[in-house]
Amino acid sequence: MTIKEHSLEMRGMPHRDLEEYFLAIGGKQVGLGNYIGLNWEVRLSEEWTCTLGSIQIPATQVTFWVNEEAWSEMLKAFRLRFLSAGG
């Protein structure tokens, strides 16, 4: 079992939505911004404001440590949950 690190910068998603997602999929909070589940661990950075022109949106760095074999399915489920379209 090979554990790999992957990072994503999530923009436009409130930090609390990310926290709730990792708890909902069976994770346990093990410190400020740290979550552990079956075959994975995640660290959420503190939220900051990203400015795009005159728009300010929340941003959070999400760092995953996950079993290499489970990564594609975990990423697919994560992306599907936070899929959004501008409007």
Coordinates of C-alpha atoms in Angstrom, one line a residue, residues 32-72:
L32 CA -7.6 21.7 14.0
G33 CA -8.2 21.0 10.3
N34 CA -7.1 17.4 10.3
Y35 CA -9.4 14.5 9.4
I36 CA -8.7 10.8 9.2
G37 CA -10.7 8.1 7.5
L38 CA -10.3 4.6 6.2
N39 CA -7.2 4.7 3.9
W40 CA -7.0 8.5 3.9
E41 CA -6.0 11.6 5.9
V42 CA -6.8 15.2 5.0
R43 CA -5.6 18.6 6.2
L44 CA -7.5 21.7 5.6
S45 CA -5.6 25.0 5.7
E46 CA -7.2 28.1 7.2
E47 CA -9.6 29.8 4.9
W48 CA -8.4 32.9 3.1
T49 CA -10.0 35.4 0.7
C50 CA -9.0 35.2 -2.9
T51 CA -9.6 38.3 -4.9
L52 CA -10.6 38.0 -8.6
G53 CA -11.1 41.5 -10.0
S54 CA -13.8 43.0 -7.8
I55 CA -15.0 39.6 -6.5
Q56 CA -13.7 38.1 -3.2
I57 CA -14.3 34.4 -2.7
P58 CA -13.2 32.0 0.1
A59 CA -10.3 29.6 -0.6
T60 CA -8.9 26.6 1.2
Q61 CA -5.9 24.4 0.5
V62 CA -6.9 20.7 0.9
T63 CA -4.0 18.3 1.3
F64 CA -4.8 14.6 1.0
W65 CA -2.7 11.6 2.0
V66 CA -4.4 8.6 0.5
N67 CA -3.7 5.0 -0.6
E68 CA -2.7 5.3 -4.2
E69 CA -5.2 2.7 -5.3
A70 CA -8.1 4.6 -3.7
W71 CA -7.1 8.1 -5.0
S72 CA -9.0 8.2 -8.3

